[in-house]
Amino acid sequence: MSDRDSESLLFLTDEQLRRAIEAMFFAYRGFTADPDRILAERGYGRAHHRAIHFINRSPGTTVNNLLAILGVTKQSLNRVLRSLVEDGLVESRVGPRDRRERHLYLTETGAALEAELSDAQRTRMRAAFREAGPTAVSGFREVLEHMMDPDLRRHFAAVREDR
Amino acid sequence: MSDRDSESLLFLTDEQLRRAIEAMFFAYRGFTADPDRILAERGYGRAHHRAIHFINRSPGTTVNNLLAILGVTKQSLNRVLRSLVEDGLVESRVGPRDRRERHLYLTETGAALEAELSDAQRTRMRAAFREAGPTAVSGFREVLEHMMDPDLRRHFAAVREDR
DNA sequence: TTGGAATGTCAACAAGGCTGACTTAATTTG
DNA sequence: CAAATTAAGTCAGCCTTGTTGACATTCCAA
């Protein structure tokens, strides 16, 4: 980034920043709207979605890993996981090396719901990206990364390096 | 947007979209982290923040307006407003023309909390914008606007035209 | 003057956060 | 080997913030 660009950013008024803050608020609502509808049909909430999402992203992840990523207490996560296991969407296997650990996997049913949820979310995301154009998309991702807490960003970056 | 740009977007894999979805999730956490801390000190939550934010944005707004923007029930909003009024952060004035309406204003104390909250949020936003650069910033805003539900976008656009 | 709209309030409920205390099982460490 | 630590789960209780439904009040407008 050049000095000239830096300078121009100084002209971002508080009012413009306030608008960006509101955009974030309204956009997040849009972002969660479709999954929320699907989840509500099945008596689940966003907490279930988050668990399903990250188990799908990292099959075999442990409960502790999930806690760190989600930033909730184990009591809170446990409540959600229990219902997902009872309903046959998630499988909890005793750790092969360390038998205290539970490794989490989506069942076929769980993977089906995950697909439905992320299809809906991807469809909206893809539409927004198409309308905004590729330059906007890379700017979007750039800004989002810089908005994360460093700790959260680590979890985010971790996957990138996995591949 | 050219045909060539459209084409290149077709190469956005599901994996890339999944990463964008996660970025949105983690970034929103960062986005709310600072206000959440300030609010927690005072025994408030995000619901209070949202009310304070939109009353500050549109002083004198009615309860009904606020309901439409926030998308919650009046009972839910009322609980939050009541505590803000009791604590002397918000003033609820009987409507001058239609006395059924209540027009909402921040008191001095309320405005002070609003300033503290939005300063924290703007500081983070400004830092992210500075690191990402101006091109990224306009892309960011472009994509966010397209992610909103059309109804929500109306509320968002409304203010722009006010000025 | 009456119907409808805006507001407020009461009660009850649920999801999903939280804390604290405690158990069980297994691993690690001294 | 014994003790400490760790991973997970569980119970109880609390809070915020969302929901529905029922109902009262106030007041505008046809």
mmCIF file of C-alpha atoms (C1' of nucleotides) in Angstrom:
data_model
loop_
_atom_site.group_PDB
_atom_site.id
_atom_site.type_symbol
_atom_site.label_atom_id
_atom_site.label_comp_id
_atom_site.label_asym_id
_atom_site.label_seq_id
_atom_site.Cartn_x
_atom_site.Cartn_y
_atom_site.Cartn_z
ATOM 1 C CA MET A 1 0.000 0.000 0.000
ATOM 2 C CA SER A 2 1.428 3.340 -1.049
ATOM 3 C CA ASP A 3 1.716 6.464 1.086
ATOM 4 C CA ARG A 4 -0.753 8.124 -1.188
ATOM 5 C CA ASP A 5 -3.325 5.432 -0.392
ATOM 6 C CA SER A 6 -2.644 5.831 3.301
ATOM 7 C CA GLU A 7 -3.289 9.512 3.014
ATOM 8 C CA SER A 8 -6.597 9.047 1.283
ATOM 9 C CA LEU A 9 -7.779 6.807 4.100
ATOM 10 C CA LEU A 10 -7.448 9.682 6.495
ATOM 11 C CA PHE A 11 -10.479 11.134 4.770
ATOM 12 C CA LEU A 12 -12.671 8.318 6.025
ATOM 13 C CA THR A 13 -15.033 10.278 8.212
ATOM 14 C CA ASP A 14 -16.647 8.955 11.340
ATOM 15 C CA GLU A 15 -19.882 9.041 9.394
ATOM 16 C CA GLN A 16 -18.435 6.771 6.709
ATOM 17 C CA LEU A 17 -17.160 4.416 9.374
ATOM 18 C CA ARG A 18 -20.555 4.421 11.032
ATOM 19 C CA ARG A 19 -22.067 3.402 7.728
ATOM 20 C CA ALA A 20 -19.566 0.592 7.380
ATOM 21 C CA ILE A 21 -20.512 -0.584 10.868
ATOM 22 C CA GLU A 22 -24.169 -0.653 9.919
ATOM 23 C CA ALA A 23 -23.389 -2.422 6.671
ATOM 24 C CA MET A 24 -21.677 -5.107 8.708
ATOM 25 C CA PHE A 25 -24.721 -5.411 10.963
ATOM 26 C CA PHE A 26 -27.248 -5.668 8.146
ATOM 27 C CA ALA A 27 -25.050 -7.917 6.017
ATOM 28 C CA TYR A 28 -24.567 -10.353 8.872
ATOM 29 C CA ARG A 29 -28.301 -10.586 9.212
ATOM 30 C CA GLY A 30 -28.571 -11.460 5.542
ATOM 31 C CA PHE A 31 -25.717 -13.882 5.910
ATOM 32 C CA THR A 32 -27.490 -15.894 8.611
ATOM 33 C CA ALA A 33 -31.055 -15.531 7.343
ATOM 34 C CA ASP A 34 -31.170 -18.567 5.031
ATOM 35 C CA PRO A 35 -29.509 -21.043 7.424
ATOM 36 C CA ASP A 36 -31.684 -19.752 10.259
ATOM 37 C CA ARG A 37 -34.798 -20.683 8.319
ATOM 38 C CA ILE A 38 -33.547 -24.180 7.552
ATOM 39 C CA LEU A 39 -32.422 -24.733 11.127
ATOM 40 C CA ALA A 40 -35.712 -23.521 12.580
ATOM 41 C CA GLU A 41 -37.598 -26.154 10.553
ATOM 42 C CA ARG A 42 -35.641 -28.824 12.390
ATOM 43 C CA GLY A 43 -35.675 -27.227 15.817
ATOM 44 C CA TYR A 44 -32.018 -26.263 15.710
ATOM 45 C CA GLY A 45 -30.309 -22.921 16.156
ATOM 46 C CA ARG A 46 -27.140 -21.155 15.115
ATOM 47 C CA ALA A 47 -25.175 -22.961 17.780
ATOM 48 C CA HIS A 48 -25.931 -26.256 16.042
ATOM 49 C CA HIS A 49 -24.960 -24.769 12.716
ATOM 50 C CA ARG A 50 -21.596 -23.638 14.013
ATOM 51 C CA ALA A 51 -20.835 -27.056 15.472
ATOM 52 C CA ILE A 52 -21.867 -28.811 12.263
ATOM 53 C CA HIS A 53 -19.865 -26.395 10.170
ATOM 54 C CA PHE A 54 -16.611 -26.853 12.022
ATOM 55 C CA ILE A 55 -16.965 -30.606 12.389
ATOM 56 C CA ASN A 56 -17.449 -30.774 8.649
ATOM 57 C CA ARG A 57 -14.450 -28.561 8.081
ATOM 58 C CA SER A 58 -12.211 -30.659 10.309
ATOM 59 C CA PRO A 59 -13.571 -34.186 10.584
ATOM 60 C CA GLY A 60 -12.267 -35.948 13.659
ATOM 61 C CA THR A 61 -11.718 -32.732 15.557
ATOM 62 C CA THR A 62 -11.884 -33.048 19.337
ATOM 63 C CA VAL A 63 -14.297 -31.352 21.689
ATOM 64 C CA ASN A 64 -11.471 -29.196 23.030
ATOM 65 C CA ASN A 65 -10.538 -27.999 19.548
ATOM 66 C CA LEU A 66 -14.105 -27.070 18.886
ATOM 67 C CA LEU A 67 -14.325 -25.175 22.171
ATOM 68 C CA ALA A 68 -11.303 -23.091 21.223
ATOM 69 C CA ILE A 69 -12.690 -22.235 17.802
ATOM 70 C CA LEU A 70 -16.219 -21.469 18.940
ATOM 71 C CA GLY A 71 -15.200 -19.595 22.061
ATOM 72 C CA VAL A 72 -17.976 -20.971 24.255
ATOM 73 C CA THR A 73 -17.962 -23.032 27.436
ATOM 74 C CA LYS A 74 -17.956 -26.798 27.300
ATOM 75 C CA GLN A 75 -21.322 -26.851 29.062
ATOM 76 C CA SER A 76 -22.789 -24.762 26.301
ATOM 77 C CA LEU A 77 -21.203 -26.783 23.519
ATOM 78 C CA ASN A 78 -22.060 -30.046 25.230
ATOM 79 C CA ARG A 79 -25.744 -29.271 25.217
ATOM 80 C CA VAL A 80 -25.634 -28.735 21.471
ATOM 81 C CA LEU A 81 -23.425 -31.731 20.721
ATOM 82 C CA ARG A 82 -25.574 -34.028 22.825
ATOM 83 C CA SER A 83 -28.656 -33.240 20.786
ATOM 84 C CA LEU A 84 -26.752 -33.661 17.519
ATOM 85 C CA VAL A 85 -25.405 -37.052 18.641
ATOM 86 C CA GLU A 86 -28.835 -38.164 19.914
ATOM 87 C CA ASP A 87 -30.417 -37.150 16.611
ATOM 88 C CA GLY A 88 -27.782 -39.086 14.700
ATOM 89 C CA LEU A 89 -26.165 -36.129 12.937
ATOM 90 C CA VAL A 90 -22.816 -36.349 14.693
ATOM 91 C CA GLU A 91 -20.772 -39.336 15.724
ATOM 92 C CA SER A 92 -18.478 -39.125 18.742
ATOM 93 C CA ARG A 93 -15.656 -41.676 18.666
ATOM 94 C CA VAL A 94 -13.205 -42.432 21.447
ATOM 95 C CA GLY A 95 -9.768 -41.130 20.501
ATOM 96 C CA PRO A 96 -7.512 -43.840 19.063
ATOM 97 C CA ARG A 97 -4.341 -42.587 20.709
ATOM 98 C CA ASP A 98 -5.661 -40.683 23.711
ATOM 99 C CA ARG A 99 -8.813 -42.407 24.837
ATOM 100 C CA ARG A 100 -9.939 -39.451 26.913
ATOM 101 C CA GLU A 101 -10.578 -37.524 23.741
ATOM 102 C CA ARG A 102 -13.720 -37.721 21.663
ATOM 103 C CA HIS A 103 -13.299 -37.295 17.941
ATOM 104 C CA LEU A 104 -16.274 -35.825 16.158
ATOM 105 C CA TYR A 105 -17.587 -36.768 12.731
ATOM 106 C CA LEU A 106 -20.707 -35.956 10.760
ATOM 107 C CA THR A 107 -22.905 -38.930 9.927
ATOM 108 C CA GLU A 108 -24.504 -39.185 6.508
ATOM 109 C CA THR A 109 -27.548 -37.372 7.865
ATOM 110 C CA GLY A 110 -25.359 -34.725 9.447
ATOM 111 C CA ALA A 111 -23.450 -34.214 6.227
ATOM 112 C CA ALA A 112 -26.747 -33.834 4.380
ATOM 113 C CA LEU A 113 -27.861 -31.037 6.681
ATOM 114 C CA GLU A 114 -24.449 -29.422 6.458
ATOM 115 C CA ALA A 115 -24.719 -29.473 2.686
ATOM 116 C CA GLU A 116 -28.158 -27.938 2.755
ATOM 117 C CA LEU A 117 -27.030 -25.163 5.093
ATOM 118 C CA SER A 118 -23.852 -24.312 3.283
ATOM 119 C CA ASP A 119 -25.517 -24.529 -0.122
ATOM 120 C CA ALA A 120 -27.956 -21.859 0.987
ATOM 121 C CA GLN A 121 -25.212 -19.704 2.410
ATOM 122 C CA ARG A 122 -22.933 -20.192 -0.587
ATOM 123 C CA THR A 123 -25.713 -19.357 -2.987
ATOM 124 C CA ARG A 124 -26.255 -15.993 -1.358
ATOM 125 C CA MET A 125 -22.538 -15.395 -1.074
ATOM 126 C CA ARG A 126 -21.982 -16.294 -4.702
ATOM 127 C CA ALA A 127 -24.753 -13.952 -5.797
ATOM 128 C CA ALA A 128 -23.291 -11.088 -3.782
ATOM 129 C CA PHE A 129 -19.856 -11.805 -5.197
ATOM 130 C CA ARG A 130 -21.157 -11.924 -8.748
ATOM 131 C CA GLU A 131 -22.940 -8.611 -8.368
ATOM 132 C CA ALA A 132 -19.973 -6.943 -6.709
ATOM 133 C CA GLY A 133 -17.281 -8.282 -9.025
ATOM 134 C CA PRO A 134 -13.924 -9.979 -8.416
ATOM 135 C CA THR A 135 -12.006 -6.889 -7.324
ATOM 136 C CA ALA A 136 -14.601 -6.186 -4.675
ATOM 137 C CA VAL A 137 -14.420 -9.804 -3.538
ATOM 138 C CA SER A 138 -10.731 -9.752 -2.814
ATOM 139 C CA GLY A 139 -11.116 -6.440 -0.995
ATOM 140 C CA PHE A 140 -13.935 -7.915 1.015
ATOM 141 C CA ARG A 141 -11.818 -10.840 2.138
ATOM 142 C CA GLU A 142 -8.864 -8.612 2.872
ATOM 143 C CA VAL A 143 -10.841 -6.359 5.183
ATOM 144 C CA LEU A 144 -12.563 -9.255 6.940
ATOM 145 C CA GLU A 145 -9.244 -10.858 7.764
ATOM 146 C CA HIS A 146 -8.019 -7.665 9.338
ATOM 147 C CA MET A 147 -11.149 -7.318 11.418
ATOM 148 C CA MET A 148 -10.619 -10.627 13.197
ATOM 149 C CA ASP A 149 -9.026 -10.912 16.601
ATOM 150 C CA PRO A 150 -5.496 -12.252 16.166
ATOM 151 C CA ASP A 151 -6.470 -15.428 18.034
ATOM 152 C CA LEU A 152 -9.462 -16.063 15.832
ATOM 153 C CA ARG A 153 -7.383 -15.283 12.807
ATOM 154 C CA ARG A 154 -5.037 -18.075 13.773
ATOM 155 C CA HIS A 155 -7.825 -20.609 13.501
ATOM 156 C CA PHE A 156 -8.765 -19.123 10.195
ATOM 157 C CA ALA A 157 -5.256 -19.136 8.821
ATOM 158 C CA ALA A 158 -4.637 -22.655 10.123
ATOM 159 C CA VAL A 159 -6.844 -24.219 7.507
ATOM 160 C CA ARG A 160 -5.227 -22.306 4.699
ATOM 161 C CA GLU A 161 -1.871 -23.795 5.615
ATOM 162 C CA ASP A 162 -3.345 -27.269 5.867
ATOM 163 C CA ARG A 163 -3.888 -27.359 2.161
ATOM 164 C CA MET B 1 -18.556 -5.664 -14.753
ATOM 165 C CA SER B 2 -17.152 -7.247 -17.920
ATOM 166 C CA ASP B 3 -17.914 -10.724 -19.246
ATOM 167 C CA ARG B 4 -14.340 -11.621 -18.569
ATOM 168 C CA ASP B 5 -14.758 -10.765 -14.877
ATOM 169 C CA SER B 6 -17.942 -12.809 -14.763
ATOM 170 C CA GLU B 7 -16.092 -15.760 -16.155
ATOM 171 C CA SER B 8 -13.343 -15.563 -13.598
ATOM 172 C CA LEU B 9 -15.915 -15.662 -10.812
ATOM 173 C CA LEU B 10 -17.055 -19.049 -12.012
ATOM 174 C CA PHE B 11 -13.768 -20.344 -10.689
ATOM 175 C CA LEU B 12 -14.747 -19.532 -7.113
ATOM 176 C CA THR B 13 -14.779 -23.015 -5.705
ATOM 177 C CA ASP B 14 -17.065 -24.170 -2.945
ATOM 178 C CA GLU B 15 -13.959 -24.317 -0.784
ATOM 179 C CA GLN B 16 -13.212 -20.653 -1.422
ATOM 180 C CA LEU B 17 -16.800 -19.758 -0.628
ATOM 181 C CA ARG B 18 -16.600 -21.807 2.553
ATOM 182 C CA ARG B 19 -13.567 -19.802 3.559
ATOM 183 C CA ALA B 20 -15.404 -16.565 2.883
ATOM 184 C CA ILE B 21 -18.245 -17.800 5.090
ATOM 185 C CA GLU B 22 -15.810 -18.508 7.902
ATOM 186 C CA ALA B 23 -14.143 -15.160 7.425
ATOM 187 C CA MET B 24 -17.529 -13.547 7.887
ATOM 188 C CA PHE B 25 -18.070 -15.533 11.073
ATOM 189 C CA PHE B 26 -14.705 -14.734 12.630
ATOM 190 C CA ALA B 27 -14.750 -11.120 11.498
ATOM 191 C CA TYR B 28 -18.150 -10.552 13.048
ATOM 192 C CA ARG B 29 -16.802 -11.845 16.319
ATOM 193 C CA GLY B 30 -13.971 -9.345 16.137
ATOM 194 C CA PHE B 31 -16.415 -6.656 15.127
ATOM 195 C CA THR B 32 -18.516 -7.126 18.283
ATOM 196 C CA ALA B 33 -15.718 -7.984 20.714
ATOM 197 C CA ASP B 34 -14.838 -4.458 21.874
ATOM 198 C CA PRO B 35 -18.404 -3.216 22.375
ATOM 199 C CA ASP B 36 -19.290 -6.477 24.125
ATOM 200 C CA ARG B 37 -16.600 -5.820 26.721
ATOM 201 C CA ILE B 38 -17.749 -2.262 27.349
ATOM 202 C CA LEU B 39 -21.378 -3.314 27.559
ATOM 203 C CA ALA B 40 -20.633 -6.178 29.938
ATOM 204 C CA GLU B 41 -19.024 -3.757 32.400
ATOM 205 C CA ARG B 42 -22.343 -1.945 32.637
ATOM 206 C CA GLY B 43 -24.573 -4.997 32.629
ATOM 207 C CA TYR B 44 -25.840 -4.421 29.112
ATOM 208 C CA GLY B 45 -25.867 -6.651 26.057
ATOM 209 C CA ARG B 46 -25.855 -6.322 22.302
ATOM 210 C CA ALA B 47 -29.550 -5.615 22.238
ATOM 211 C CA HIS B 48 -28.884 -2.443 24.209
ATOM 212 C CA HIS B 49 -26.079 -1.507 21.849
ATOM 213 C CA ARG B 50 -28.292 -1.869 18.814
ATOM 214 C CA ALA B 51 -31.016 0.289 20.323
ATOM 215 C CA ILE B 52 -28.518 2.958 21.346
ATOM 216 C CA HIS B 53 -26.878 2.897 17.944
ATOM 217 C CA PHE B 54 -30.041 3.426 15.941
ATOM 218 C CA ILE B 55 -31.486 6.013 18.315
ATOM 219 C CA ASN B 56 -28.248 7.939 17.920
ATOM 220 C CA ARG B 57 -28.389 7.587 14.163
ATOM 221 C CA SER B 58 -31.958 8.866 13.972
ATOM 222 C CA PRO B 59 -32.785 10.952 17.033
ATOM 223 C CA GLY B 60 -36.495 11.161 17.622
ATOM 224 C CA THR B 61 -37.197 7.863 15.881
ATOM 225 C CA THR B 62 -40.309 6.046 17.045
ATOM 226 C CA VAL B 63 -40.517 2.653 18.660
ATOM 227 C CA ASN B 64 -42.160 1.280 15.529
ATOM 228 C CA ASN B 65 -39.348 2.514 13.311
ATOM 229 C CA LEU B 66 -36.864 0.875 15.583
ATOM 230 C CA LEU B 67 -38.792 -2.396 15.520
ATOM 231 C CA ALA B 68 -38.689 -2.444 11.746
ATOM 232 C CA ILE B 69 -34.962 -1.851 11.643
ATOM 233 C CA LEU B 70 -34.024 -4.258 14.404
ATOM 234 C CA GLY B 71 -36.410 -7.000 13.360
ATOM 235 C CA VAL B 72 -37.434 -8.041 16.855
ATOM 236 C CA THR B 73 -40.754 -8.076 18.661
ATOM 237 C CA LYS B 74 -41.951 -5.034 20.545
ATOM 238 C CA GLN B 75 -41.903 -7.015 23.771
ATOM 239 C CA SER B 76 -38.255 -7.792 23.265
ATOM 240 C CA LEU B 77 -37.345 -4.245 22.350
ATOM 241 C CA ASN B 78 -39.505 -2.852 25.130
ATOM 242 C CA ARG B 79 -37.592 -4.730 27.794
ATOM 243 C CA VAL B 80 -34.344 -3.232 26.530
ATOM 244 C CA LEU B 81 -35.747 0.272 26.125
ATOM 245 C CA ARG B 82 -37.274 0.209 29.580
ATOM 246 C CA SER B 83 -33.931 -0.477 31.221
ATOM 247 C CA LEU B 84 -32.258 2.231 29.137
ATOM 248 C CA VAL B 85 -34.940 4.743 30.100
ATOM 249 C CA GLU B 86 -34.794 3.724 33.773
ATOM 250 C CA ASP B 87 -31.025 4.114 33.762
ATOM 251 C CA GLY B 88 -31.335 7.540 32.206
ATOM 252 C CA LEU B 89 -29.622 6.758 28.893
ATOM 253 C CA VAL B 90 -32.654 7.163 26.694
ATOM 254 C CA GLU B 91 -35.468 9.644 26.850
ATOM 255 C CA SER B 92 -38.878 8.675 25.563
ATOM 256 C CA ARG B 93 -40.989 11.682 24.630
ATOM 257 C CA VAL B 94 -44.641 11.585 23.717
ATOM 258 C CA GLY B 95 -45.038 12.358 20.034
ATOM 259 C CA PRO B 96 -45.890 16.018 19.388
ATOM 260 C CA ARG B 97 -48.316 15.330 16.568
ATOM 261 C CA ASP B 98 -49.395 11.759 17.293
ATOM 262 C CA ARG B 99 -49.336 11.352 21.031
ATOM 263 C CA ARG B 100 -49.520 7.566 20.794
ATOM 264 C CA GLU B 101 -46.020 7.551 19.449
ATOM 265 C CA ARG B 102 -42.941 7.699 21.600
ATOM 266 C CA HIS B 103 -39.980 9.534 20.177
ATOM 267 C CA LEU B 104 -36.647 8.309 21.395
ATOM 268 C CA TYR B 105 -33.584 10.379 22.179
ATOM 269 C CA LEU B 106 -30.268 9.695 23.842
ATOM 270 C CA THR B 107 -29.610 11.642 27.015
ATOM 271 C CA GLU B 108 -26.177 13.079 27.673
ATOM 272 C CA THR B 109 -25.257 9.887 29.508
ATOM 273 C CA GLY B 110 -26.639 7.785 26.687
ATOM 274 C CA ALA B 111 -24.718 9.764 24.108
ATOM 275 C CA ALA B 112 -21.552 9.269 26.160
ATOM 276 C CA LEU B 113 -21.977 5.490 26.133
ATOM 277 C CA GLU B 114 -22.792 5.567 22.435
ATOM 278 C CA ALA B 115 -19.598 7.499 21.802
ATOM 279 C CA GLU B 116 -17.550 5.040 23.814
ATOM 280 C CA LEU B 117 -19.039 2.078 21.976
ATOM 281 C CA SER B 118 -18.711 3.479 18.502
ATOM 282 C CA ASP B 119 -15.240 4.838 19.163
ATOM 283 C CA ALA B 120 -14.108 1.332 20.018
ATOM 284 C CA GLN B 121 -15.791 -0.115 16.966
ATOM 285 C CA ARG B 122 -14.554 2.608 14.654
ATOM 286 C CA THR B 123 -11.017 2.251 15.921
ATOM 287 C CA ARG B 124 -10.948 -1.402 14.980
ATOM 288 C CA MET B 125 -12.666 -0.735 11.691
ATOM 289 C CA ARG B 126 -10.276 2.066 10.848
ATOM 290 C CA ALA B 127 -7.286 -0.154 11.625
ATOM 291 C CA ALA B 128 -8.610 -2.926 9.418
ATOM 292 C CA PHE B 129 -9.279 -0.443 6.629
ATOM 293 C CA ARG B 130 -5.830 1.055 6.916
ATOM 294 C CA GLU B 131 -4.172 -2.353 6.735
ATOM 295 C CA ALA B 132 -6.313 -3.475 3.831
ATOM 296 C CA GLY B 133 -6.103 -0.297 1.777
ATOM 297 C CA PRO B 134 -8.732 1.870 0.055
ATOM 298 C CA THR B 135 -9.410 -0.435 -2.871
ATOM 299 C CA ALA B 136 -10.170 -3.256 -0.484
ATOM 300 C CA VAL B 137 -12.428 -0.989 1.525
ATOM 301 C CA SER B 138 -14.686 -0.112 -1.365
ATOM 302 C CA GLY B 139 -14.845 -3.785 -2.346
ATOM 303 C CA PHE B 140 -15.735 -4.667 1.202
ATOM 304 C CA ARG B 141 -18.640 -2.239 1.263
ATOM 305 C CA GLU B 142 -19.799 -3.330 -2.164
ATOM 306 C CA VAL B 143 -20.018 -6.978 -1.165
ATOM 307 C CA LEU B 144 -21.679 -6.247 2.175
ATOM 308 C CA GLU B 145 -24.420 -4.276 0.489
ATOM 309 C CA HIS B 146 -25.156 -7.161 -1.826
ATOM 310 C CA MET B 147 -25.318 -9.602 1.067
ATOM 311 C CA MET B 148 -28.155 -7.763 2.774
ATOM 312 C CA ASP B 149 -31.764 -8.761 2.422
ATOM 313 C CA PRO B 150 -33.483 -6.263 0.129
ATOM 314 C CA ASP B 151 -35.669 -5.104 3.041
ATOM 315 C CA LEU B 152 -32.710 -4.498 5.297
ATOM 316 C CA ARG B 153 -30.927 -2.792 2.467
ATOM 317 C CA ARG B 154 -33.762 -0.327 2.229
ATOM 318 C CA HIS B 155 -33.134 0.832 5.793
ATOM 319 C CA PHE B 156 -29.480 1.058 5.012
ATOM 320 C CA ALA B 157 -29.975 3.024 1.809
ATOM 321 C CA ALA B 158 -32.504 5.329 3.468
ATOM 322 C CA VAL B 159 -29.887 7.122 5.478
ATOM 323 C CA ARG B 160 -27.667 7.664 2.508
ATOM 324 C CA GLU B 161 -30.431 9.572 0.776
ATOM 325 C CA ASP B 162 -31.161 11.588 3.900
ATOM 326 C CA ARG B 163 -27.893 13.398 3.605
ATOM 327 C "C1'" DT C 1 -68.561 7.611 17.955
ATOM 328 C "C1'" DT C 2 -66.552 3.679 16.984
ATOM 329 C "C1'" DG C 3 -62.859 0.985 14.793
ATOM 330 C "C1'" DG C 4 -58.199 0.493 14.292
ATOM 331 C "C1'" DA C 5 -53.434 1.727 15.247
ATOM 332 C "C1'" DA C 6 -49.568 2.519 18.380
ATOM 333 C "C1'" DT C 7 -47.866 1.551 22.588
ATOM 334 C "C1'" DG C 8 -47.128 -0.738 26.758
ATOM 335 C "C1'" DT C 9 -47.450 -4.530 30.035
ATOM 336 C "C1'" DC C 10 -48.012 -9.217 32.053
ATOM 337 C "C1'" DA C 11 -47.028 -14.036 31.846
ATOM 338 C "C1'" DA C 12 -44.807 -17.939 30.190
ATOM 339 C "C1'" DC C 13 -41.490 -20.176 27.535
ATOM 340 C "C1'" DA C 14 -37.009 -21.494 24.862
ATOM 341 C "C1'" DA C 15 -32.334 -21.093 23.103
ATOM 342 C "C1'" DG C 16 -28.037 -20.488 24.233
ATOM 343 C "C1'" DG C 17 -24.774 -18.030 26.682
ATOM 344 C "C1'" DC C 18 -22.533 -18.088 31.615
ATOM 345 C "C1'" DT C 19 -20.425 -19.880 36.486
ATOM 346 C "C1'" DG C 20 -19.387 -23.308 39.865
ATOM 347 C "C1'" DA C 21 -18.964 -27.840 41.580
ATOM 348 C "C1'" DC C 22 -18.204 -32.437 40.774
ATOM 349 C "C1'" DT C 23 -17.299 -37.229 38.504
ATOM 350 C "C1'" DT C 24 -14.999 -40.410 35.565
ATOM 351 C "C1'" DA C 25 -11.387 -41.994 32.916
ATOM 352 C "C1'" DA C 26 -6.966 -41.735 31.085
ATOM 353 C "C1'" DT C 27 -2.627 -39.873 30.534
ATOM 354 C "C1'" DT C 28 1.475 -37.587 32.143
ATOM 355 C "C1'" DT C 29 4.711 -36.479 35.359
ATOM 356 C "C1'" DG C 30 7.452 -36.547 39.451
ATOM 357 C "C1'" DC D 1 3.871 -46.396 41.318
ATOM 358 C "C1'" DA D 2 1.380 -42.438 43.165
ATOM 359 C "C1'" DA D 3 -0.066 -37.960 42.312
ATOM 360 C "C1'" DA D 4 -1.279 -34.363 39.337
ATOM 361 C "C1'" DT D 5 -3.264 -33.005 35.227
ATOM 362 C "C1'" DT D 6 -6.216 -33.251 31.359
ATOM 363 C "C1'" DA D 7 -10.521 -34.333 28.494
ATOM 364 C "C1'" DA D 8 -14.957 -34.903 28.705
ATOM 365 C "C1'" DG D 9 -19.352 -34.976 30.628
ATOM 366 C "C1'" DT D 10 -23.027 -33.691 33.965
ATOM 367 C "C1'" DC D 11 -25.990 -31.175 37.305
ATOM 368 C "C1'" DA D 12 -27.853 -26.999 39.018
ATOM 369 C "C1'" DG D 13 -28.815 -22.403 38.580
ATOM 370 C "C1'" DC D 14 -28.558 -17.864 36.522
ATOM 371 C "C1'" DC D 15 -28.877 -14.206 32.659
ATOM 372 C "C1'" DT D 16 -29.992 -12.116 28.157
ATOM 373 C "C1'" DT D 17 -32.669 -11.946 24.446
ATOM 374 C "C1'" DG D 18 -35.590 -13.844 21.541
ATOM 375 C "C1'" DT D 19 -40.579 -15.831 21.055
ATOM 376 C "C1'" DT D 20 -46.333 -16.052 21.670
ATOM 377 C "C1'" DG D 21 -50.568 -14.769 23.445
ATOM 378 C "C1'" DA D 22 -53.656 -11.874 25.930
ATOM 379 C "C1'" DC D 23 -55.050 -7.608 27.274
ATOM 380 C "C1'" DA D 24 -55.382 -2.363 28.600
ATOM 381 C "C1'" DT D 25 -54.774 2.268 27.300
ATOM 382 C "C1'" DT D 26 -54.653 6.070 24.441
ATOM 383 C "C1'" DC D 27 -55.864 8.537 20.652
ATOM 384 C "C1'" DC D 28 -56.433 9.364 15.591
ATOM 385 C "C1'" DA D 29 -59.473 9.192 11.768
ATOM 386 C "C1'" DA D 30 -63.328 7.725 9.070
#
